[in-house]
mmCIF file with all atom_site columns, C-alpha atoms and ligand atoms in Angstrom:
data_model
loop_
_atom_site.group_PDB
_atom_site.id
_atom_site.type_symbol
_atom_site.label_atom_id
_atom_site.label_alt_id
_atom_site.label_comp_id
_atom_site.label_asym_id
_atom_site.label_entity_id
_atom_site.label_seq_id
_atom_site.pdbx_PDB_ins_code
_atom_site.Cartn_x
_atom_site.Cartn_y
_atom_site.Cartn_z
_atom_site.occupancy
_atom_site.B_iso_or_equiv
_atom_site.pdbx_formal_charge
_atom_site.auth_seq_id
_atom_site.auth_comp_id
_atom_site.auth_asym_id
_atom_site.auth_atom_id
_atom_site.pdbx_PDB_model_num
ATOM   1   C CA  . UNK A 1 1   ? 23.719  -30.215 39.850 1.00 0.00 ? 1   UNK A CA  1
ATOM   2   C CA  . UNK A 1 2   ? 23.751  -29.418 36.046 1.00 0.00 ? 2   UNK A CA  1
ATOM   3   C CA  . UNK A 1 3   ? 23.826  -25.862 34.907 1.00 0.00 ? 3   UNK A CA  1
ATOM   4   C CA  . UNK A 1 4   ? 20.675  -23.994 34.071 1.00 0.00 ? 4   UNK A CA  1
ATOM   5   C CA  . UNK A 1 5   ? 19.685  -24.628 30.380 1.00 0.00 ? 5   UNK A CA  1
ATOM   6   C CA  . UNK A 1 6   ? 21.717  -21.899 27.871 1.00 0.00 ? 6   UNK A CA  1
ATOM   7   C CA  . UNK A 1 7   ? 20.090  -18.483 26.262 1.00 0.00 ? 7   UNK A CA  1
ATOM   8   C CA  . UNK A 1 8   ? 17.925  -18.765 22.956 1.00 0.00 ? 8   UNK A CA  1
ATOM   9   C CA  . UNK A 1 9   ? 20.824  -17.480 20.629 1.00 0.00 ? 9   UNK A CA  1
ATOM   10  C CA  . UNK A 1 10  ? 17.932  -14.255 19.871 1.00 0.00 ? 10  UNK A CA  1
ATOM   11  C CA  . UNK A 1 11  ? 17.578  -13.481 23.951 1.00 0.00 ? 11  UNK A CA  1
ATOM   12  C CA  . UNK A 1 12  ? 21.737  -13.882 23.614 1.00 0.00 ? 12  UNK A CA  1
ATOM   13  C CA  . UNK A 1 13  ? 21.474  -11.008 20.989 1.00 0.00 ? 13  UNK A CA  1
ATOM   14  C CA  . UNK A 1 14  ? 19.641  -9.014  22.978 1.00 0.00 ? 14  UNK A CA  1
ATOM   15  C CA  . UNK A 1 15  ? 21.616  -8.932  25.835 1.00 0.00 ? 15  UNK A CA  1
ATOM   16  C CA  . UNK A 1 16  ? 24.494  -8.191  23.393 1.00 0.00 ? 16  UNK A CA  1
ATOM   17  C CA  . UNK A 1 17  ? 22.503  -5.253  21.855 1.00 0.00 ? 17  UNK A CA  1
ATOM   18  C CA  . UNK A 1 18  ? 21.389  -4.183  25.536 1.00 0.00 ? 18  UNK A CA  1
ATOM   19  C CA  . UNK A 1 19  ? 25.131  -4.323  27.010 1.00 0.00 ? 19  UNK A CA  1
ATOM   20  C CA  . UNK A 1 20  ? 26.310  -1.781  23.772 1.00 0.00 ? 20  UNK A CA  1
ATOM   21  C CA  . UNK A 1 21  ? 23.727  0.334   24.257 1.00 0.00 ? 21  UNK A CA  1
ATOM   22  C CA  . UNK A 1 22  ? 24.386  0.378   28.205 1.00 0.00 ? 22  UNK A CA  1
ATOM   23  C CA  . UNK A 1 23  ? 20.516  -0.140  28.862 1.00 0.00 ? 23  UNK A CA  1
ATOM   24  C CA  . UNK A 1 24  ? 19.470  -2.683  32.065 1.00 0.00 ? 24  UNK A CA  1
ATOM   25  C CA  . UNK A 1 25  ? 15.812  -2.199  32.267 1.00 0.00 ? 25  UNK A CA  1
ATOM   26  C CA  . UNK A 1 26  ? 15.186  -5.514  30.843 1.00 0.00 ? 26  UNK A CA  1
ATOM   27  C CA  . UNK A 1 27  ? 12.673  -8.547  31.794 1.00 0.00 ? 27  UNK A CA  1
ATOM   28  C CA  . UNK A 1 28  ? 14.185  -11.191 34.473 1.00 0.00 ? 28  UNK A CA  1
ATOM   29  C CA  . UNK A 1 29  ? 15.576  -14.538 32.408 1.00 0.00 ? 29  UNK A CA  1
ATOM   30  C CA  . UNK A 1 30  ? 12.577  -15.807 34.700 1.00 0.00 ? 30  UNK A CA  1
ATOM   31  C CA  . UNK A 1 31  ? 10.271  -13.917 33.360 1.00 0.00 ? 31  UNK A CA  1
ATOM   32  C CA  . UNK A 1 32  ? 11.709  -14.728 30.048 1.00 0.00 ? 32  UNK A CA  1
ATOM   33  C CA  . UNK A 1 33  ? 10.794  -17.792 29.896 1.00 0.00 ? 33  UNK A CA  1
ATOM   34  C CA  . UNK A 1 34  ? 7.501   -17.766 31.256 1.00 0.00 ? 34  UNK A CA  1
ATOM   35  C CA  . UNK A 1 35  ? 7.127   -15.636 27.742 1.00 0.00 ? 35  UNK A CA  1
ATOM   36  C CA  . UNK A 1 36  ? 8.604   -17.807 25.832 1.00 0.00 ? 36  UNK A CA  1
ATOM   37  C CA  . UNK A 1 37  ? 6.455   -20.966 27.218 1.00 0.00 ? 37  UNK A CA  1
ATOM   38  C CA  . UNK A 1 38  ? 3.003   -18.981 26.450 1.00 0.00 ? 38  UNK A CA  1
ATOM   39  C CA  . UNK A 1 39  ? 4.379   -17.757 23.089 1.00 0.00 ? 39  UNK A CA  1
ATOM   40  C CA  . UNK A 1 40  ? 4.674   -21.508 22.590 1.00 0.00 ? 40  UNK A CA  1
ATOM   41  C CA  . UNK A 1 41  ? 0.894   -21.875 23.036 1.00 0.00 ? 41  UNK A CA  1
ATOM   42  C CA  . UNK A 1 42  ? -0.114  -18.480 20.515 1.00 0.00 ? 42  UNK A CA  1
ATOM   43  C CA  . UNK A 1 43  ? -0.449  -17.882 16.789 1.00 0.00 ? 43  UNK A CA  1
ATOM   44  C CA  . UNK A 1 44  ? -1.646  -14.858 15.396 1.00 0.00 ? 44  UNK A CA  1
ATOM   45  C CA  . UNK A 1 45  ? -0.486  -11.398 16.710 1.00 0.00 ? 45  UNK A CA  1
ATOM   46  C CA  . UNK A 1 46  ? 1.729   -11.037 19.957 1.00 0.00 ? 46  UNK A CA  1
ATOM   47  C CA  . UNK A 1 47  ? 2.297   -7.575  21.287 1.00 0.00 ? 47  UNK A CA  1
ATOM   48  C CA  . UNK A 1 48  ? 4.239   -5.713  23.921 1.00 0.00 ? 48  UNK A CA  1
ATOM   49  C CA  . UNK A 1 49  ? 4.283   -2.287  25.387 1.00 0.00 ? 49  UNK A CA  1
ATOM   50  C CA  . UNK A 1 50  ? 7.953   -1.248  25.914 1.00 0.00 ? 50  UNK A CA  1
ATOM   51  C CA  . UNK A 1 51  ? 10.538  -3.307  24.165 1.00 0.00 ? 51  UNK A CA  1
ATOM   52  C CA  . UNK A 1 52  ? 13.629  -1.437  25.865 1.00 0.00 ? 52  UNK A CA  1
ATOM   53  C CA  . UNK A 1 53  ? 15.998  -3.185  24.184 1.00 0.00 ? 53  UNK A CA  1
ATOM   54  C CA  . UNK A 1 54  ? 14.174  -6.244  22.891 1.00 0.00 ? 54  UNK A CA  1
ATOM   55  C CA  . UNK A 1 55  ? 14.959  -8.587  25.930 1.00 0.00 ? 55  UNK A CA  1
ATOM   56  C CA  . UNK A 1 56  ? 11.682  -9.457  25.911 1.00 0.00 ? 56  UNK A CA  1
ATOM   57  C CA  . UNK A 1 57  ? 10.900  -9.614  22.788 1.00 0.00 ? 57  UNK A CA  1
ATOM   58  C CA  . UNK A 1 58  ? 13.744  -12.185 22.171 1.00 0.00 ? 58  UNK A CA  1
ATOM   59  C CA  . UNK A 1 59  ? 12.300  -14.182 24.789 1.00 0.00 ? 59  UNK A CA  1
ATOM   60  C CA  . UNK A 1 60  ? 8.778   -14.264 23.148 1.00 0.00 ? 60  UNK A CA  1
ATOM   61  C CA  . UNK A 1 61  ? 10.516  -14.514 19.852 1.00 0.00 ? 61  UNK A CA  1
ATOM   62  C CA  . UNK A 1 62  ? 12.385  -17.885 20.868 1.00 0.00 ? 62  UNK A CA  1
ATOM   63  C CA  . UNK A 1 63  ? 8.830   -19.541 21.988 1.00 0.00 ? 63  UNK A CA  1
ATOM   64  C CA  . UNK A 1 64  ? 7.188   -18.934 18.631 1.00 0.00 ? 64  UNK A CA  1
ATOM   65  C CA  . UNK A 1 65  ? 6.102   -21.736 16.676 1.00 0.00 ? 65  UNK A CA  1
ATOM   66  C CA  . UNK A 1 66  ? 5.801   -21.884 13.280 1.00 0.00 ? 66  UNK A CA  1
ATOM   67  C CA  . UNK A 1 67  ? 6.194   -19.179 10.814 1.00 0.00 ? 67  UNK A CA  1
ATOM   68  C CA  . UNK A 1 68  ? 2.689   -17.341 10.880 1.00 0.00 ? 68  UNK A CA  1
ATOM   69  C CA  . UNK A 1 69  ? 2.879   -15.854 14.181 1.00 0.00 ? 69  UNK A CA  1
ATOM   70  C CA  . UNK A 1 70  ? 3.901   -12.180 14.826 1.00 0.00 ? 70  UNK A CA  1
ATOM   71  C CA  . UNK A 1 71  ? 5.066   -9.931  17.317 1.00 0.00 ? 71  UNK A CA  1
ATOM   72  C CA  . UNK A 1 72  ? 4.404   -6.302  17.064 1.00 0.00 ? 72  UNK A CA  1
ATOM   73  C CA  . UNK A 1 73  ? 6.511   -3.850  20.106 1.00 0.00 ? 73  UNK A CA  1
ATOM   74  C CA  . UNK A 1 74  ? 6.313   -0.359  20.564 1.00 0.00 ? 74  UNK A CA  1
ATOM   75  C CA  . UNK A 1 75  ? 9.203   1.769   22.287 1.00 0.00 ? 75  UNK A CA  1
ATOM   76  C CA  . UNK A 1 76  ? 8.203   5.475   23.036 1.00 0.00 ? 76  UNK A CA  1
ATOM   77  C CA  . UNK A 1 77  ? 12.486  5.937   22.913 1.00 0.00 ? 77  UNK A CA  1
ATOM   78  C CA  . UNK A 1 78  ? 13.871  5.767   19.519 1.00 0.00 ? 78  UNK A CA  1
ATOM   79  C CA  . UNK A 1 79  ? 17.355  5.018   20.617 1.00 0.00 ? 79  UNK A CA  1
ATOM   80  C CA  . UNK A 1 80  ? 16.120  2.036   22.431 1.00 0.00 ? 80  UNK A CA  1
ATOM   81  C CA  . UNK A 1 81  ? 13.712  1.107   19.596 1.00 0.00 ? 81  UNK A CA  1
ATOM   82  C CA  . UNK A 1 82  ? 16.522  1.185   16.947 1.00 0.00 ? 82  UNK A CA  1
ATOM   83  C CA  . UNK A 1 83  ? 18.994  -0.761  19.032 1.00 0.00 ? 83  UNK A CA  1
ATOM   84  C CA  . UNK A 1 84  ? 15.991  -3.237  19.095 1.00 0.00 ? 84  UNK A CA  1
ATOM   85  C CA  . UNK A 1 85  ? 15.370  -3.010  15.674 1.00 0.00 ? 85  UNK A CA  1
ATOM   86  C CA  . UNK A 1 86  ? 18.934  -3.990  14.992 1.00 0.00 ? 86  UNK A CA  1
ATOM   87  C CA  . UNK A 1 87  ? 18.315  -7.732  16.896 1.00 0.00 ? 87  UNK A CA  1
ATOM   88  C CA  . UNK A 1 88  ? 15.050  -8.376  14.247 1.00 0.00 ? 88  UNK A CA  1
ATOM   89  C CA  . UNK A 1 89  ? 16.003  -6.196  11.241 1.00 0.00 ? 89  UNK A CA  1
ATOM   90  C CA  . UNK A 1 90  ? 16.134  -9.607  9.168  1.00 0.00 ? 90  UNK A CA  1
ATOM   91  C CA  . UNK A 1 91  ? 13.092  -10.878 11.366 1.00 0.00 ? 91  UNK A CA  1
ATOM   92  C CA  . UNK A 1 92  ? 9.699   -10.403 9.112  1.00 0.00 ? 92  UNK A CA  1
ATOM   93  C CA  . UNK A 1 93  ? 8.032   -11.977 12.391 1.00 0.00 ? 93  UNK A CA  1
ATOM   94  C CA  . UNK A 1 94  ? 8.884   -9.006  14.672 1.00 0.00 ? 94  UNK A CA  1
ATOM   95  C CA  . UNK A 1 95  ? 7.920   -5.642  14.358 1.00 0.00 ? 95  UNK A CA  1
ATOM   96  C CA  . UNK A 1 96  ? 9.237   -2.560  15.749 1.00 0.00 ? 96  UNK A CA  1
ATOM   97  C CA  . UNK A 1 97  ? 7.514   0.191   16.278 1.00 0.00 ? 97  UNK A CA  1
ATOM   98  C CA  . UNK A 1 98  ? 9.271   3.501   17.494 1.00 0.00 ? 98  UNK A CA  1
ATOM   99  C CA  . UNK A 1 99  ? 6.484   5.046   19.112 1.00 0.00 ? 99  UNK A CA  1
ATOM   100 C CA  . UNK A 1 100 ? 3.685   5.356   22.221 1.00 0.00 ? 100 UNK A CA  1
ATOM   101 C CA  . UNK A 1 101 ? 2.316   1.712   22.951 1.00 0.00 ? 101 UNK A CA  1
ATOM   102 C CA  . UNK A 1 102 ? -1.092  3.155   21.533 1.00 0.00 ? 102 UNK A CA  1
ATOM   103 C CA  . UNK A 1 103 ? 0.170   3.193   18.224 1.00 0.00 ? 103 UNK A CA  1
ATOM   104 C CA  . UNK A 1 104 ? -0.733  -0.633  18.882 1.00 0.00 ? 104 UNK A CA  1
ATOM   105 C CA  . UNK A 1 105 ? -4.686  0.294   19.811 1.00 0.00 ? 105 UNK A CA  1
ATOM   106 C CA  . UNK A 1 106 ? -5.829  -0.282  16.352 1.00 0.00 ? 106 UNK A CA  1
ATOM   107 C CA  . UNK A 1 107 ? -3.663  -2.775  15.432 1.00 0.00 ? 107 UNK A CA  1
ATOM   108 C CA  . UNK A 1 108 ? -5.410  -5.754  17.560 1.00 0.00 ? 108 UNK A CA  1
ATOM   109 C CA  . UNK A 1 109 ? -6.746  -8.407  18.863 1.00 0.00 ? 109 UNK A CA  1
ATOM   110 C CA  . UNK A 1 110 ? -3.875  -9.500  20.566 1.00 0.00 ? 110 UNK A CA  1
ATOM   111 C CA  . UNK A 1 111 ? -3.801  -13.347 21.241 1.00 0.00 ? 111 UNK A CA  1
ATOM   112 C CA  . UNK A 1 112 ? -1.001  -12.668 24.016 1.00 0.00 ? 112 UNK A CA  1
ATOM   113 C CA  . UNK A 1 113 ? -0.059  -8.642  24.821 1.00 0.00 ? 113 UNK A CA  1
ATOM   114 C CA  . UNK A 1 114 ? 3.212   -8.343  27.675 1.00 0.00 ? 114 UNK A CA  1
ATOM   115 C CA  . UNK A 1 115 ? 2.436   -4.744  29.087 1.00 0.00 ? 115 UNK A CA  1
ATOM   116 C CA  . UNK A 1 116 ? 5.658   -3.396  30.075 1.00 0.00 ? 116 UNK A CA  1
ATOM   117 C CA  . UNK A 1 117 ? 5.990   0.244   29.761 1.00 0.00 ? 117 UNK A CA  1
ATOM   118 C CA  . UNK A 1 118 ? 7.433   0.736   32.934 1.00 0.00 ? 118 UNK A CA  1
ATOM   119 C CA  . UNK A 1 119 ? 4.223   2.916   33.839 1.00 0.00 ? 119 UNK A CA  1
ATOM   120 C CA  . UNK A 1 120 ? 1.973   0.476   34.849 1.00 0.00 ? 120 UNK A CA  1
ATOM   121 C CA  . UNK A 1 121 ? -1.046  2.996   35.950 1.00 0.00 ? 121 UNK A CA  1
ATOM   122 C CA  . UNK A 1 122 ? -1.443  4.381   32.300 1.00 0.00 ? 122 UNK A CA  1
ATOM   123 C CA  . UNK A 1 123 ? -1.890  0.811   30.783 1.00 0.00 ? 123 UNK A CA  1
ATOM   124 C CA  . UNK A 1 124 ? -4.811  -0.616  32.960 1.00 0.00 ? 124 UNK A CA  1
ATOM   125 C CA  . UNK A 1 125 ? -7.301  -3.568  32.635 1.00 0.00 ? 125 UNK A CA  1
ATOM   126 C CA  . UNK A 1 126 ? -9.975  -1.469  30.634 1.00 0.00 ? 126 UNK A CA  1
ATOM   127 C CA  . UNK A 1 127 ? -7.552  -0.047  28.439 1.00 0.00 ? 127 UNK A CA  1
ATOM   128 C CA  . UNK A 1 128 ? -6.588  -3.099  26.825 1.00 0.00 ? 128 UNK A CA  1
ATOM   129 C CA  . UNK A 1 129 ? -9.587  -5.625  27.739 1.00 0.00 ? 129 UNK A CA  1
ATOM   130 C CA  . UNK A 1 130 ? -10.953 -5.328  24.285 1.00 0.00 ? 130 UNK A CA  1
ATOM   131 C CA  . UNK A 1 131 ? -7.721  -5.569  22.481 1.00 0.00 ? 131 UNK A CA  1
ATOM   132 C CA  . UNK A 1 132 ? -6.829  -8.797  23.600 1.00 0.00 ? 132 UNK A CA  1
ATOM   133 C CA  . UNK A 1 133 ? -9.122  -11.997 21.657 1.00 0.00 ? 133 UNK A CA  1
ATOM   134 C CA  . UNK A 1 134 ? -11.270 -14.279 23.495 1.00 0.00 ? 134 UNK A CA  1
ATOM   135 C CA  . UNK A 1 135 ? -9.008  -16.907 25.005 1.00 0.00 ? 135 UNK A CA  1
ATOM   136 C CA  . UNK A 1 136 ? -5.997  -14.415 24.817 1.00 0.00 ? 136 UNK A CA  1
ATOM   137 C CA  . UNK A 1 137 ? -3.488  -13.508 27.342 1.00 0.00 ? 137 UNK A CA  1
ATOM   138 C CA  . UNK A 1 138 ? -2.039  -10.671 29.075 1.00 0.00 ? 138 UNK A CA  1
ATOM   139 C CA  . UNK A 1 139 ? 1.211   -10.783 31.097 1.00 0.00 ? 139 UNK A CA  1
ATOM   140 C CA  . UNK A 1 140 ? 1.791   -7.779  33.669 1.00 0.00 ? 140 UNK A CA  1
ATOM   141 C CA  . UNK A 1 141 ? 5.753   -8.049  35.033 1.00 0.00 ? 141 UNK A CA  1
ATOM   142 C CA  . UNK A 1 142 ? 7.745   -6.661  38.390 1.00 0.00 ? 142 UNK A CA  1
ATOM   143 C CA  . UNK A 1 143 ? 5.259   -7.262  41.196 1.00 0.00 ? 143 UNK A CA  1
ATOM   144 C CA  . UNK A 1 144 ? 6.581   -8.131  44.781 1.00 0.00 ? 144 UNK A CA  1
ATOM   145 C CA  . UNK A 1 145 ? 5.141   -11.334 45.941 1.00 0.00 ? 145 UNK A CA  1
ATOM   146 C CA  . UNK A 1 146 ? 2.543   -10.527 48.287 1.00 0.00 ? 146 UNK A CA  1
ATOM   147 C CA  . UNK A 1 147 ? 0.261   -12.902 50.455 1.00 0.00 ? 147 UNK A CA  1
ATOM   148 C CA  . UNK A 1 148 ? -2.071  -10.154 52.290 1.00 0.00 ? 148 UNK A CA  1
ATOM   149 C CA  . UNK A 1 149 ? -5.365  -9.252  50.168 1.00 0.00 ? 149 UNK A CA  1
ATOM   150 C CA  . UNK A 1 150 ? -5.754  -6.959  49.058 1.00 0.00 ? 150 UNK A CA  1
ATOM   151 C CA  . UNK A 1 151 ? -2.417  -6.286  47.677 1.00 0.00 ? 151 UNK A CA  1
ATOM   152 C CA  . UNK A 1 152 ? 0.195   -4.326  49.554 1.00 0.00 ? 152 UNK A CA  1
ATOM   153 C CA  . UNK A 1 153 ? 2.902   -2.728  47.620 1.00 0.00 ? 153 UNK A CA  1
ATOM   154 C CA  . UNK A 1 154 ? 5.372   0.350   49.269 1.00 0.00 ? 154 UNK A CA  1
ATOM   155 C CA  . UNK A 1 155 ? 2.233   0.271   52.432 1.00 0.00 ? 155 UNK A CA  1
ATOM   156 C CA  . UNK A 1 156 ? -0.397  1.195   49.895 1.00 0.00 ? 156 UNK A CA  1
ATOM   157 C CA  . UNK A 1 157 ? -2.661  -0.871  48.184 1.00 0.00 ? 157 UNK A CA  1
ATOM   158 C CA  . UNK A 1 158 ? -1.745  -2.084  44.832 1.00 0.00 ? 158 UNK A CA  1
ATOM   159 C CA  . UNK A 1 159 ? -4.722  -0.907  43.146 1.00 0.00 ? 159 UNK A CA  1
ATOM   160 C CA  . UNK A 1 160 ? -3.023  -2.035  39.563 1.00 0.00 ? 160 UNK A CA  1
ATOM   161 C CA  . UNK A 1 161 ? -2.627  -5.986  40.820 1.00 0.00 ? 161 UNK A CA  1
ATOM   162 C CA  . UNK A 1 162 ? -6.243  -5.892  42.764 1.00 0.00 ? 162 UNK A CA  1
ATOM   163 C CA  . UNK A 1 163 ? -7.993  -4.660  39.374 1.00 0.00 ? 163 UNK A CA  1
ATOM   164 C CA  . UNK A 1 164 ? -6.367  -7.172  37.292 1.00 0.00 ? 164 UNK A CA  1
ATOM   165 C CA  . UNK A 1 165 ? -6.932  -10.034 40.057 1.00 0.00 ? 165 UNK A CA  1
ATOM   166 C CA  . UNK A 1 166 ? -10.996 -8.882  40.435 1.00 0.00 ? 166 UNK A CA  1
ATOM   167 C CA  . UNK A 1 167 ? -11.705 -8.057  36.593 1.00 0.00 ? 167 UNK A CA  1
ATOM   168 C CA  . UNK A 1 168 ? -14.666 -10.191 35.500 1.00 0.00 ? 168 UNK A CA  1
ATOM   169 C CA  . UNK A 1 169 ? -13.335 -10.091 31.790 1.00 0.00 ? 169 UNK A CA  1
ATOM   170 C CA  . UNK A 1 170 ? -10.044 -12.024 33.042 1.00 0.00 ? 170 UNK A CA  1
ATOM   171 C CA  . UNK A 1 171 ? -9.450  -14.918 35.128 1.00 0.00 ? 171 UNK A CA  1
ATOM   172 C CA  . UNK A 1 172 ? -6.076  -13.904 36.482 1.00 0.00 ? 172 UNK A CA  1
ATOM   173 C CA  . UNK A 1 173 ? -3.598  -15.293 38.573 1.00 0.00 ? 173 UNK A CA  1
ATOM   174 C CA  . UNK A 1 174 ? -0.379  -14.201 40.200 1.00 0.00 ? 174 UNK A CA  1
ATOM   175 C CA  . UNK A 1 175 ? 2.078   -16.028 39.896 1.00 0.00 ? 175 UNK A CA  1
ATOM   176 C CA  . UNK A 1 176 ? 5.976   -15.763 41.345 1.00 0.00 ? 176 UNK A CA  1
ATOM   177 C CA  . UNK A 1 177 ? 9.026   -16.627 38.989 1.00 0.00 ? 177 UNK A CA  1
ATOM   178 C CA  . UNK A 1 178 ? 11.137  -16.075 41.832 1.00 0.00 ? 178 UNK A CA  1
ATOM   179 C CA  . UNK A 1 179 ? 11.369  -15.538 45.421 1.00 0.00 ? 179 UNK A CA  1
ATOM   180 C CA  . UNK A 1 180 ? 11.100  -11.931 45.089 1.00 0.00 ? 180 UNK A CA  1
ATOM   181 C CA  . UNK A 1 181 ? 9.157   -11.152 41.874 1.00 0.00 ? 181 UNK A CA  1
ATOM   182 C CA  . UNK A 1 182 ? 5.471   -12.676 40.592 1.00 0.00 ? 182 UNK A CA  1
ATOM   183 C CA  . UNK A 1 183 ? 3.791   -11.894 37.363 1.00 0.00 ? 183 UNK A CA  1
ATOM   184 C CA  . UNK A 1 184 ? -0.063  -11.682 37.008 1.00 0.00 ? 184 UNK A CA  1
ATOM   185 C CA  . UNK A 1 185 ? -0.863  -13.686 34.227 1.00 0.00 ? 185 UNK A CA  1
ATOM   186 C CA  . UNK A 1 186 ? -4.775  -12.840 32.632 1.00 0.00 ? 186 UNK A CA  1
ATOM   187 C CA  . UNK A 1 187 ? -6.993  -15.195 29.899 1.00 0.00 ? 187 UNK A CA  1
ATOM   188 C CA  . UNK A 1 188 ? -9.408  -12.947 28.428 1.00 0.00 ? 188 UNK A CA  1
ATOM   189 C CA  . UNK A 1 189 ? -13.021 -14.793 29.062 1.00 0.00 ? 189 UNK A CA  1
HETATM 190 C C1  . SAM B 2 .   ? 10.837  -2.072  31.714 1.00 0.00 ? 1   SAM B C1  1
HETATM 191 S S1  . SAM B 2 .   ? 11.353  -1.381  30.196 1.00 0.00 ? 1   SAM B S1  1
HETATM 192 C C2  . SAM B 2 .   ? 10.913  -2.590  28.992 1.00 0.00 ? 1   SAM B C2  1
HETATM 193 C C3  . SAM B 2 .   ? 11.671  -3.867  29.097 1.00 0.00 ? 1   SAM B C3  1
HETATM 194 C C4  . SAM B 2 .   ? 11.374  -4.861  28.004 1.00 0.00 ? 1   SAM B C4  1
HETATM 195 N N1  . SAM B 2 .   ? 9.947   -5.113  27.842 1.00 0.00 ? 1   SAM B N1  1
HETATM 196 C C5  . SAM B 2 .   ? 12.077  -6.162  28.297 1.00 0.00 ? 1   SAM B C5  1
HETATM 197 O O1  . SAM B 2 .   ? 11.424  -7.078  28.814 1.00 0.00 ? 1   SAM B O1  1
HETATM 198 O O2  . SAM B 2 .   ? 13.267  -6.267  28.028 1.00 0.00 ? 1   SAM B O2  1
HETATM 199 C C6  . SAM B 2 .   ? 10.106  -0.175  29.885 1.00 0.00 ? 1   SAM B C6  1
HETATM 200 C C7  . SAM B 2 .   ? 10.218  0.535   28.552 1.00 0.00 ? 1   SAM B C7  1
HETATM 201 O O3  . SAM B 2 .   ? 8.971   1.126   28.237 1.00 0.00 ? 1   SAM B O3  1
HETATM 202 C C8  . SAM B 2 .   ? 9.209   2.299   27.516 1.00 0.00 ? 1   SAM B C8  1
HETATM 203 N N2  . SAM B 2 .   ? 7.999   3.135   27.557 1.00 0.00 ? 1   SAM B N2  1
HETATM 204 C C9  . SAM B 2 .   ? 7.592   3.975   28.560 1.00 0.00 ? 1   SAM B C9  1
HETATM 205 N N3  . SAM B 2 .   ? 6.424   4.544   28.234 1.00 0.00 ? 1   SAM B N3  1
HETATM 206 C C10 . SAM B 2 .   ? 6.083   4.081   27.006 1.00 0.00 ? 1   SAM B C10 1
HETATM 207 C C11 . SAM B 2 .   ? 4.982   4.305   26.141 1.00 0.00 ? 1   SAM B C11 1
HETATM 208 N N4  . SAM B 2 .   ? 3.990   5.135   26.478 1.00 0.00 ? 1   SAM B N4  1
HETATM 209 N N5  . SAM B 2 .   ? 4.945   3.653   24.948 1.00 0.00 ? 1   SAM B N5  1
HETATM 210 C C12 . SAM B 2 .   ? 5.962   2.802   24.602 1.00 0.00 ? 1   SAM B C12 1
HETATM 211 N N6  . SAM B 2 .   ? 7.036   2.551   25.380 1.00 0.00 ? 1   SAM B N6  1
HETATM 212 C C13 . SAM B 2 .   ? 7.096   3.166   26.573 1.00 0.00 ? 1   SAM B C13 1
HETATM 213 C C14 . SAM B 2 .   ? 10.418  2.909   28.213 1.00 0.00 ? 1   SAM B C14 1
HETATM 214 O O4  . SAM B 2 .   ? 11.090  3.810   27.340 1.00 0.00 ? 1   SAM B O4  1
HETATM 215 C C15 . SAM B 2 .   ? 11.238  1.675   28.551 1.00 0.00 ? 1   SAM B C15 1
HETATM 216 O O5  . SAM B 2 .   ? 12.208  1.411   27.572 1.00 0.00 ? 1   SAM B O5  1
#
């Protein structure tokens, strides 16, 4: 057994930033780097609703290629969005914004968009299906594995996951980074 491979040194800085600032609401390292894999395959403009602390914004930072691509995150807290302002502040690849994610409406297409505001019901498929590009991808986080259609979550049905899994502008899958959390992943058709 070898131990797992180490941090990017930015997703290191943003757990450093996160521990000061006492905040824990931040994207799995599983999650992470799913992120930072499909940041691998983008150029143009990333963009995520709710940076928290930047977690996951390191972790899409750290699969960038190239110097062209950008990453534009909104934080509707403007402690949070400082603290994560700190971790890029000599970054001109990351933007952050201190403000509601739809601050970001006009600011599109987005060739990959991470929606985590942490209120997953306001940011739905129609919302953002015309600010992502053709080809582009969105990433939805902190689902619970589920093998029943349609989607169960707390005895209800997920409406969120079964929208995003039926949408005829996405093909969509779910897919689990660990035993007990999946992400839906969507390519914009
Ligand atoms: C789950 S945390 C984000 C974690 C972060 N994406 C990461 O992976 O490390 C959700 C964040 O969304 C923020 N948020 C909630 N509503 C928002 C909104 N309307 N616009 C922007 N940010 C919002 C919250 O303040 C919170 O910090």
């Amino acid at each position: 057994m070898s131990a797992p491979p180490d941090l990017p040194d930015v997703v290191s800085r943003a757990f450093d930033v996160s521990r000061k600032a006492g905040y824990v609401s931040f994207c799995r390292n599983e999650t992470g780097r799913l992120l930072a894999m499909l940041a691998a395959t983008r150029g143009g403009t990333m963009a995520e609703f709710g940076t928290g602390c930047g977690v996951g914004t390191a972790w899409l930072r750290s699969g960038v290629r190239g110097d062209r691509a950008r990453i534009l995150t909104a934080e509707l807290d403007p402690k949070l969005a400082g603290a994560a302002q700190e971790i890029f502040h000599d970054d001109p690849q990351v933007e952050v914004l201190a403000a509601d994610w739809s601050t970001l409406l006009d600011k599109g297409p987005f060739s990959l968009l991470f929606l985590d505001s942490g209120q997953p019901n306001e940011v739905g498929v129609d919302e953002v299906a015309d600010l992502v590009e053709e080809g582009g991808l969105v990433v939805l986080d902190d689902f619970t594995p589920c093998e029943v259609w349609p989607p169960i979550t707390g005895g209800r049905v997920d409406t969120l996951r079964e929208r995003w899994l039926t949408d005829e502008r996405f093909t969509t899958v779910e897919v689990m980074v660990a035993s007990d959390a999946s992400t839906l992943i969507a390519t914009k058709r």
